[in-house]
PDB file of C-alpha atoms and ligand atoms in Angstrom:
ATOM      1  CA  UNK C   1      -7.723  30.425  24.714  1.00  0.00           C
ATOM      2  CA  UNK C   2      -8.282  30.361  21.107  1.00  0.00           C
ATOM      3  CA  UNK C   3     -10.789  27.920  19.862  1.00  0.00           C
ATOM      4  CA  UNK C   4      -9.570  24.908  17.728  1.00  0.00           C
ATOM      5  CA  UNK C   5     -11.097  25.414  13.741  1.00  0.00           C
ATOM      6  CA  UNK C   6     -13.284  23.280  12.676  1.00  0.00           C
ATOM      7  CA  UNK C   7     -14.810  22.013   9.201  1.00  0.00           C
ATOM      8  CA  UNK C   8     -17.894  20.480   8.899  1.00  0.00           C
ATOM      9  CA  UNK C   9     -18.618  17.731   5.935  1.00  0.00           C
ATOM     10  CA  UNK C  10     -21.983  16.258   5.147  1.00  0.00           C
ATOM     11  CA  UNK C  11     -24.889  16.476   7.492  1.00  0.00           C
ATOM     12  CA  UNK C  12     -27.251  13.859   9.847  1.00  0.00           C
ATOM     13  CA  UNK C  13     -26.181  10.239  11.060  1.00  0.00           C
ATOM     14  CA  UNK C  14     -23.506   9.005  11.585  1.00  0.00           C
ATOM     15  CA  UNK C  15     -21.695  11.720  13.046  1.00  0.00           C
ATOM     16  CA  UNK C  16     -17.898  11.047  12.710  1.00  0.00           C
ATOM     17  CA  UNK C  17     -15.146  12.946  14.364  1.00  0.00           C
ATOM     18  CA  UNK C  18     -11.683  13.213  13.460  1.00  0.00           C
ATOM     19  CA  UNK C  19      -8.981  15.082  15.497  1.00  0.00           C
ATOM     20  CA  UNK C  20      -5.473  16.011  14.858  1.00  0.00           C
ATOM     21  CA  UNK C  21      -2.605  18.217  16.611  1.00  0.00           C
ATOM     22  CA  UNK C  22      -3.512  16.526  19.635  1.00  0.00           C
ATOM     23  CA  UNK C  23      -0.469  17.642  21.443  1.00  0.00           C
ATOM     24  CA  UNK C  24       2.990  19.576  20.790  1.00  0.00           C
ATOM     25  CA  UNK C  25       4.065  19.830  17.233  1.00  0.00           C
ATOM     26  CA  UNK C  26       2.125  16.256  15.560  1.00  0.00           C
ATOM     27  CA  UNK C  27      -0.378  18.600  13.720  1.00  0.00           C
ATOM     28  CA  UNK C  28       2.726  19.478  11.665  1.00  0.00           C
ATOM     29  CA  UNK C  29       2.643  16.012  10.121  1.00  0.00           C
ATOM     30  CA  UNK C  30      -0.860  15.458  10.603  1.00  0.00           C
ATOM     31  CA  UNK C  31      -3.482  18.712   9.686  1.00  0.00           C
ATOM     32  CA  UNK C  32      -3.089  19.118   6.035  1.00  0.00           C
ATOM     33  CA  UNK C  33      -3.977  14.890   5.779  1.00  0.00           C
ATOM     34  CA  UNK C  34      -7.208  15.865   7.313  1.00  0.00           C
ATOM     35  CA  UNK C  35      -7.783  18.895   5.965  1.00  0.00           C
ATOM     36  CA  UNK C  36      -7.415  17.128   2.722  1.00  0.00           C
ATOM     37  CA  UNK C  37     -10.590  15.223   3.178  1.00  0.00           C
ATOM     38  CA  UNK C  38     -14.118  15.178   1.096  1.00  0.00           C
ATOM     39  CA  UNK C  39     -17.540  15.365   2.629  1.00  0.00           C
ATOM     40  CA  UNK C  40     -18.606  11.481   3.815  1.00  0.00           C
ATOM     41  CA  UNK C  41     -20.860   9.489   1.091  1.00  0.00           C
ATOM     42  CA  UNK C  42     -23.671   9.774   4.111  1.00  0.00           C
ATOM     43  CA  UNK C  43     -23.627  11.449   7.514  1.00  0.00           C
ATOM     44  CA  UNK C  44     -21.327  13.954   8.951  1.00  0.00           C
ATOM     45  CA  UNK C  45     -17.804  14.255   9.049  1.00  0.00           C
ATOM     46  CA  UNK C  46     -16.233  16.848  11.628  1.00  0.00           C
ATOM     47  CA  UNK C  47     -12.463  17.268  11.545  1.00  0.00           C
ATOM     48  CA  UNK C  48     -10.546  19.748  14.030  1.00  0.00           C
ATOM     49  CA  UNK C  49      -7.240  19.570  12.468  1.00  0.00           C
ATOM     50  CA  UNK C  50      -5.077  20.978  14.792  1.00  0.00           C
ATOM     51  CA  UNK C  51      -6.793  20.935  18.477  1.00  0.00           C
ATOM     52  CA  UNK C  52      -3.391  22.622  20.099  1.00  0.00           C
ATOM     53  CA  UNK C  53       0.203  23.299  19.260  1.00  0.00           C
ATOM     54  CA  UNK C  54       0.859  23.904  22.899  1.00  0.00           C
ATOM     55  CA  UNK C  55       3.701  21.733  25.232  1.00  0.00           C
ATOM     56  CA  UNK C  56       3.300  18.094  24.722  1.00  0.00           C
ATOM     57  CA  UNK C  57       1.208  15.916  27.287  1.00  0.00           C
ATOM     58  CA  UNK C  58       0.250  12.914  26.804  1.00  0.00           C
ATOM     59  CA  UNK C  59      -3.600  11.628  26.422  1.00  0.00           C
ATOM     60  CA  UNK C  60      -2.953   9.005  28.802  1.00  0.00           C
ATOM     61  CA  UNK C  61      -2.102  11.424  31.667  1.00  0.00           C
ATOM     62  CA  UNK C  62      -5.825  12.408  33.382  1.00  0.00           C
ATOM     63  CA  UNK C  63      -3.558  16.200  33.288  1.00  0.00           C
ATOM     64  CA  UNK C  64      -4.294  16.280  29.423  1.00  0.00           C
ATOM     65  CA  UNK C  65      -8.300  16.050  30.081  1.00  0.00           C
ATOM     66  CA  UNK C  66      -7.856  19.335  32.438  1.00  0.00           C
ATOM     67  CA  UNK C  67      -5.614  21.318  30.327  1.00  0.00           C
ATOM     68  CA  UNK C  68      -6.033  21.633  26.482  1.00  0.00           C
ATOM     69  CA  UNK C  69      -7.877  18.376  26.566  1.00  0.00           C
ATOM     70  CA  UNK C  70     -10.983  19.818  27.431  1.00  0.00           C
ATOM     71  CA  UNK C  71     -11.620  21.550  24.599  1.00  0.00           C
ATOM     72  CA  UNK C  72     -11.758  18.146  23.052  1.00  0.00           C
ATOM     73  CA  UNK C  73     -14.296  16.876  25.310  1.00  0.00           C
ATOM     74  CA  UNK C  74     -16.372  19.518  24.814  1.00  0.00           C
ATOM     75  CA  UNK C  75     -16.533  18.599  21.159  1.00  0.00           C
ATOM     76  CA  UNK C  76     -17.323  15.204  21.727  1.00  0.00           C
ATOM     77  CA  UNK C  77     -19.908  16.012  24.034  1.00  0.00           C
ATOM     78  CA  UNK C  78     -21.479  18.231  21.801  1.00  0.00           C
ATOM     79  CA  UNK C  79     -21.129  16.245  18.525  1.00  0.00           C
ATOM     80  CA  UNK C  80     -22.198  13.008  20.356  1.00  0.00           C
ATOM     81  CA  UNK C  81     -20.111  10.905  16.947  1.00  0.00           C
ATOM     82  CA  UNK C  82     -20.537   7.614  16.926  1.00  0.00           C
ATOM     83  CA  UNK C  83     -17.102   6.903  14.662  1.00  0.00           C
ATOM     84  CA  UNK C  84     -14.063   8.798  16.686  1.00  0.00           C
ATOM     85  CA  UNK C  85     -10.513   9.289  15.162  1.00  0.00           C
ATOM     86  CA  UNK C  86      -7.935  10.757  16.645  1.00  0.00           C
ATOM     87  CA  UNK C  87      -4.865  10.879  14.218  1.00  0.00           C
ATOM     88  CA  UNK C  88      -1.415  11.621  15.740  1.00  0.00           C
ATOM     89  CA  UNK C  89       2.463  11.163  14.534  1.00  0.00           C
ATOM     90  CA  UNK C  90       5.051   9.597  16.627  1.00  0.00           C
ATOM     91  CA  UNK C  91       9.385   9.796  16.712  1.00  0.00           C
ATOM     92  CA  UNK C  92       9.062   6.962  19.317  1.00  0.00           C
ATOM     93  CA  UNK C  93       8.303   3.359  16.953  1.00  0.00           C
ATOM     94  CA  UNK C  94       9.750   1.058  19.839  1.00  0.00           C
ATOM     95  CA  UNK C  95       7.498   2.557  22.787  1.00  0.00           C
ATOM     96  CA  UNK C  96       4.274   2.262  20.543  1.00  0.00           C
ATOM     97  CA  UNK C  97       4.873  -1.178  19.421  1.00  0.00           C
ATOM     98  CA  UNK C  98       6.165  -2.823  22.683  1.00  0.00           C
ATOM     99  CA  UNK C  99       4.020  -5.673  23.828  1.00  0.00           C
ATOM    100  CA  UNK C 100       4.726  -4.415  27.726  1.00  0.00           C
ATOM    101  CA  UNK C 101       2.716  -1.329  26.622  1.00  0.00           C
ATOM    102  CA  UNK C 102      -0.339  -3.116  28.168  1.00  0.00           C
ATOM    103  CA  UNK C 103       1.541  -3.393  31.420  1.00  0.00           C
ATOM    104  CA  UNK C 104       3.626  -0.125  31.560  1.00  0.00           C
ATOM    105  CA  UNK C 105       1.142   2.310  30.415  1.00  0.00           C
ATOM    106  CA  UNK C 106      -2.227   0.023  31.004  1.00  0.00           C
ATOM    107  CA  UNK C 107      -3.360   0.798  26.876  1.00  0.00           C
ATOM    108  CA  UNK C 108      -2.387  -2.212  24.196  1.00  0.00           C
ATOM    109  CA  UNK C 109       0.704  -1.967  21.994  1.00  0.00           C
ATOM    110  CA  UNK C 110       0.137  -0.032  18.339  1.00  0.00           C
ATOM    111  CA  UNK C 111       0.272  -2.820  15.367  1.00  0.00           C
ATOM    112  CA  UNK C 112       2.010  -1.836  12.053  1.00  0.00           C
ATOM    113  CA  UNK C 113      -0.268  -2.082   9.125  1.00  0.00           C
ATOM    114  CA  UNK C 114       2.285  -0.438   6.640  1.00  0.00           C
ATOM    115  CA  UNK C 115       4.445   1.680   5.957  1.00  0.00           C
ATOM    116  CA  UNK C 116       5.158   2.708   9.663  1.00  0.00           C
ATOM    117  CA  UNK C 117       1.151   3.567  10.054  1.00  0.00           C
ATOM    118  CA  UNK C 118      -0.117   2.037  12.927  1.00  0.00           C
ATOM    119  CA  UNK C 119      -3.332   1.404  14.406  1.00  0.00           C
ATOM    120  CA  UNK C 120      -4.310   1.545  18.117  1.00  0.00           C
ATOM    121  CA  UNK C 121      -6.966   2.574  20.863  1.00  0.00           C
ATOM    122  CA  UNK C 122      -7.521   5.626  22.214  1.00  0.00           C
ATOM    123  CA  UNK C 123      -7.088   7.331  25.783  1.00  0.00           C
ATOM    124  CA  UNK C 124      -8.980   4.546  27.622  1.00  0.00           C
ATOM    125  CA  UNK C 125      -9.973   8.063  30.094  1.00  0.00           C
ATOM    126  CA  UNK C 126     -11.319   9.505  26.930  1.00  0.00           C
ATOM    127  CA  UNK C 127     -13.048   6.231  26.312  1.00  0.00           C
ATOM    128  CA  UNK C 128     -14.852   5.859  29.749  1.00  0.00           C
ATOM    129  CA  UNK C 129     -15.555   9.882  30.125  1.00  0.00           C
ATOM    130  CA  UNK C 130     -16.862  10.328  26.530  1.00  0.00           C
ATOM    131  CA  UNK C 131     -17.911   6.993  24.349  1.00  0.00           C
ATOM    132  CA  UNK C 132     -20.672   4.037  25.387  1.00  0.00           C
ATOM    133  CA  UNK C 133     -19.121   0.507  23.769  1.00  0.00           C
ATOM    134  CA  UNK C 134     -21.596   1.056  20.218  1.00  0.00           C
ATOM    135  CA  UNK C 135     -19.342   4.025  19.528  1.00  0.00           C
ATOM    136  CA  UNK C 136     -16.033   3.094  17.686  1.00  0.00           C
ATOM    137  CA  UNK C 137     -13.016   5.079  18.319  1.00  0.00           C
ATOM    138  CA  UNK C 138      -9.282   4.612  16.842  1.00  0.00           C
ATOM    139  CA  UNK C 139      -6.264   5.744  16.875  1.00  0.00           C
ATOM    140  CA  UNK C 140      -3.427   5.829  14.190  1.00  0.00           C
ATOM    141  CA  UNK C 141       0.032   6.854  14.574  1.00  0.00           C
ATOM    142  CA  UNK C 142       2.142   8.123  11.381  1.00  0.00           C
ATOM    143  CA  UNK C 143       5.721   8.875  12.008  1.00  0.00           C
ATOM    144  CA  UNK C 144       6.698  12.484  11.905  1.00  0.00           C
ATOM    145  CA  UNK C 145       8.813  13.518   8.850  1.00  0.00           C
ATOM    146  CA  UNK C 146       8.121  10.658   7.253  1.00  0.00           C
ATOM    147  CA  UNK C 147       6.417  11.568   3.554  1.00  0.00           C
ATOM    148  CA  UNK C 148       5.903   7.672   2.806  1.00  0.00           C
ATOM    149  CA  UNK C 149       3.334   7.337   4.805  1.00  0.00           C
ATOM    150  CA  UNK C 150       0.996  10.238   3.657  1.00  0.00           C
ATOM    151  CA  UNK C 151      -0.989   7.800   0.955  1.00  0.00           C
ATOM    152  CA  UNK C 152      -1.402   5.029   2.993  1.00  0.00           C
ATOM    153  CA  UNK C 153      -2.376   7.413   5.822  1.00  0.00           C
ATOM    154  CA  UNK C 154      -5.027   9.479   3.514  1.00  0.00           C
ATOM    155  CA  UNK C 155      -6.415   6.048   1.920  1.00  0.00           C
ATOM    156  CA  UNK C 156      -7.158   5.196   5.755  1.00  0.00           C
ATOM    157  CA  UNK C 157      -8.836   8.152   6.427  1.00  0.00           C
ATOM    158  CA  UNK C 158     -10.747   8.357   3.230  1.00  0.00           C
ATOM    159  CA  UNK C 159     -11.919   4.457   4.455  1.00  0.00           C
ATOM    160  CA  UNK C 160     -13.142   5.526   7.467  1.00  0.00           C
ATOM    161  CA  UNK C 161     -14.678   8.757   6.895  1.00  0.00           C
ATOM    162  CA  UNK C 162     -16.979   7.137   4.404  1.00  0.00           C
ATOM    163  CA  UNK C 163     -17.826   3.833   7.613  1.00  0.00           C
ATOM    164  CA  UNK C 164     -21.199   3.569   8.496  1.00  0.00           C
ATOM    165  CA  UNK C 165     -20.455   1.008  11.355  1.00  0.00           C
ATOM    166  CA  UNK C 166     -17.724  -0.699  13.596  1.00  0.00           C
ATOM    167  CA  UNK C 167     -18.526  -3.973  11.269  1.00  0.00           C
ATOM    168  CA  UNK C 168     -17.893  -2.513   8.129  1.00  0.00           C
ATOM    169  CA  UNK C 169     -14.452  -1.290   9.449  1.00  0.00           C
ATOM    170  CA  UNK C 170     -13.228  -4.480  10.602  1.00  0.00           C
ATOM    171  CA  UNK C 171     -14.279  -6.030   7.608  1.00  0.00           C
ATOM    172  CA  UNK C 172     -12.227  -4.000   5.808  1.00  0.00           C
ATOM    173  CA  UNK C 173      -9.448  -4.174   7.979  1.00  0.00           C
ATOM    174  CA  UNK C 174      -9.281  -8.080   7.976  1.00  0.00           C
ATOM    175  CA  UNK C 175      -9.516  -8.027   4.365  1.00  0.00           C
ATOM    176  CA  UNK C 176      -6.572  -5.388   3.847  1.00  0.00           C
ATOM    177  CA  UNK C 177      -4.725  -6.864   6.756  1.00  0.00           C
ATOM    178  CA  UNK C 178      -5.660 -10.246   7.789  1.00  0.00           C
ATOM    179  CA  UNK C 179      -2.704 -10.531  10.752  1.00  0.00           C
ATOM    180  CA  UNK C 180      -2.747  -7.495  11.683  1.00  0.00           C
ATOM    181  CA  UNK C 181      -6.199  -6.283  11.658  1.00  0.00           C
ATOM    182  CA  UNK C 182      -6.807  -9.904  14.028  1.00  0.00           C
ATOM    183  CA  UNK C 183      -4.124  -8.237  16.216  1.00  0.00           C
ATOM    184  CA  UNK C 184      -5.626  -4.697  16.376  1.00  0.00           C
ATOM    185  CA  UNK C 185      -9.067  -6.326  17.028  1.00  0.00           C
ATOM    186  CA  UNK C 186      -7.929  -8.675  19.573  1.00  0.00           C
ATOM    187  CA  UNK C 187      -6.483  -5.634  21.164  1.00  0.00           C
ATOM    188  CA  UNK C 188      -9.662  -3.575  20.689  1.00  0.00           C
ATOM    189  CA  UNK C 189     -11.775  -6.148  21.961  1.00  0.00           C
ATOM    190  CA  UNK C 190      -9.973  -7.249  25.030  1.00  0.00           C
ATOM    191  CA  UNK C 191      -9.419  -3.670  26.226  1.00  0.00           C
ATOM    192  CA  UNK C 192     -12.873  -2.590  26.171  1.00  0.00           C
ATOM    193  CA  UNK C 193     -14.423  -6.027  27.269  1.00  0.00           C
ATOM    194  CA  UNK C 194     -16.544  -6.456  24.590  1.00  0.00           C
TER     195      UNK C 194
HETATM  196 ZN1   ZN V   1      -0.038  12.178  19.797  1.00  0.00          ZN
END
């Protein structure tokens, strides 16, 4: 199997890792965003922009972490960041959003910032194979086809590549978004127990 392409920003602490084309066709909507990025104000910033374009499955299933998937652990393991992004688009607004989320597919609901960007948590297997509760990992959704939510998208991204710490990212997402950023954290918080 081919290996994903990488790019490699910056250098030393804190490593940050974002990840696109995590499955099917999303890195369509998704890889030029990231490969549109700058090198981080401090630290390292590694972006594989398109991981796969094989068959859609999703992160959730433990299948993903034993097909494609482990190419993607492999690259955490060996980049060891302490920020983790994984960006990915979506056709399917109502399933994201749902509050039963937590109870059909055991991961919180997505919350809207804008624009139909929204802001979750990641694989919770991913989470418990990969990340220790310092890291911070997060997950935004941008719907596929959908051209309005490039700037809001890239201005997120450009936020967080240039985060030294968890802190400094909710701060900034309370002040941007005081409802839902207190959602999103909620979520964040309760998931992981911390
Ligand atoms: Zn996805």
């Amino acid at each position: 199997m081919a290996v994903a392409k990488r790019i490699t920003l910056g250098s030393g602490d804190p490593k940050r890792l974002f990840v696109g084309g995590l499955h099917g066709d999303e890195w369509m909507h998704t890889s030029a965003l990231l490969e549109s990025l700058d090198a981080p104000e401090a630290g390292t910033l590694v972006i594989i922009p398109k991981l796969t374009d094989r068959a859609y499955v999703s992160t959730l299933d433990d299948r993903y972490y034993e097909g494609y998937g482990r190419d993607l652990v492999a690259a955490i393991e060996e980049i060891k960041p302490a920020i983790y992004l994984e960006l990915h688009s979506y056709r399917d607004f109502e399933g994201l959003t749902d509050s039963r989320r937590i109870d059909e597919k055991g991961v919180p609901a997505y919350v809207e910032l804008e624009d139909g960007v929204l802001i979750g948590s990641i694989s919770p297997i991913l989470r418990r194979r990969c990340f220790s509760v310092r890291d911070f990992c997060v997950s935004f959704e941008i719907p596929a086809g959908d051209d309005g939510s490039q700037k809001l998208a890239k201005e997120l991204l450009d936020f967080t590549k240039d985060c030294v710490s968890a802190a400094r990212f909710v701060d900034f997402m309370l002040s941007q978004y005081p409802e839902q950023g207190r959602r999103a954290i909620e979520n964040y918080k309760r998931f992981y127990g911390i």
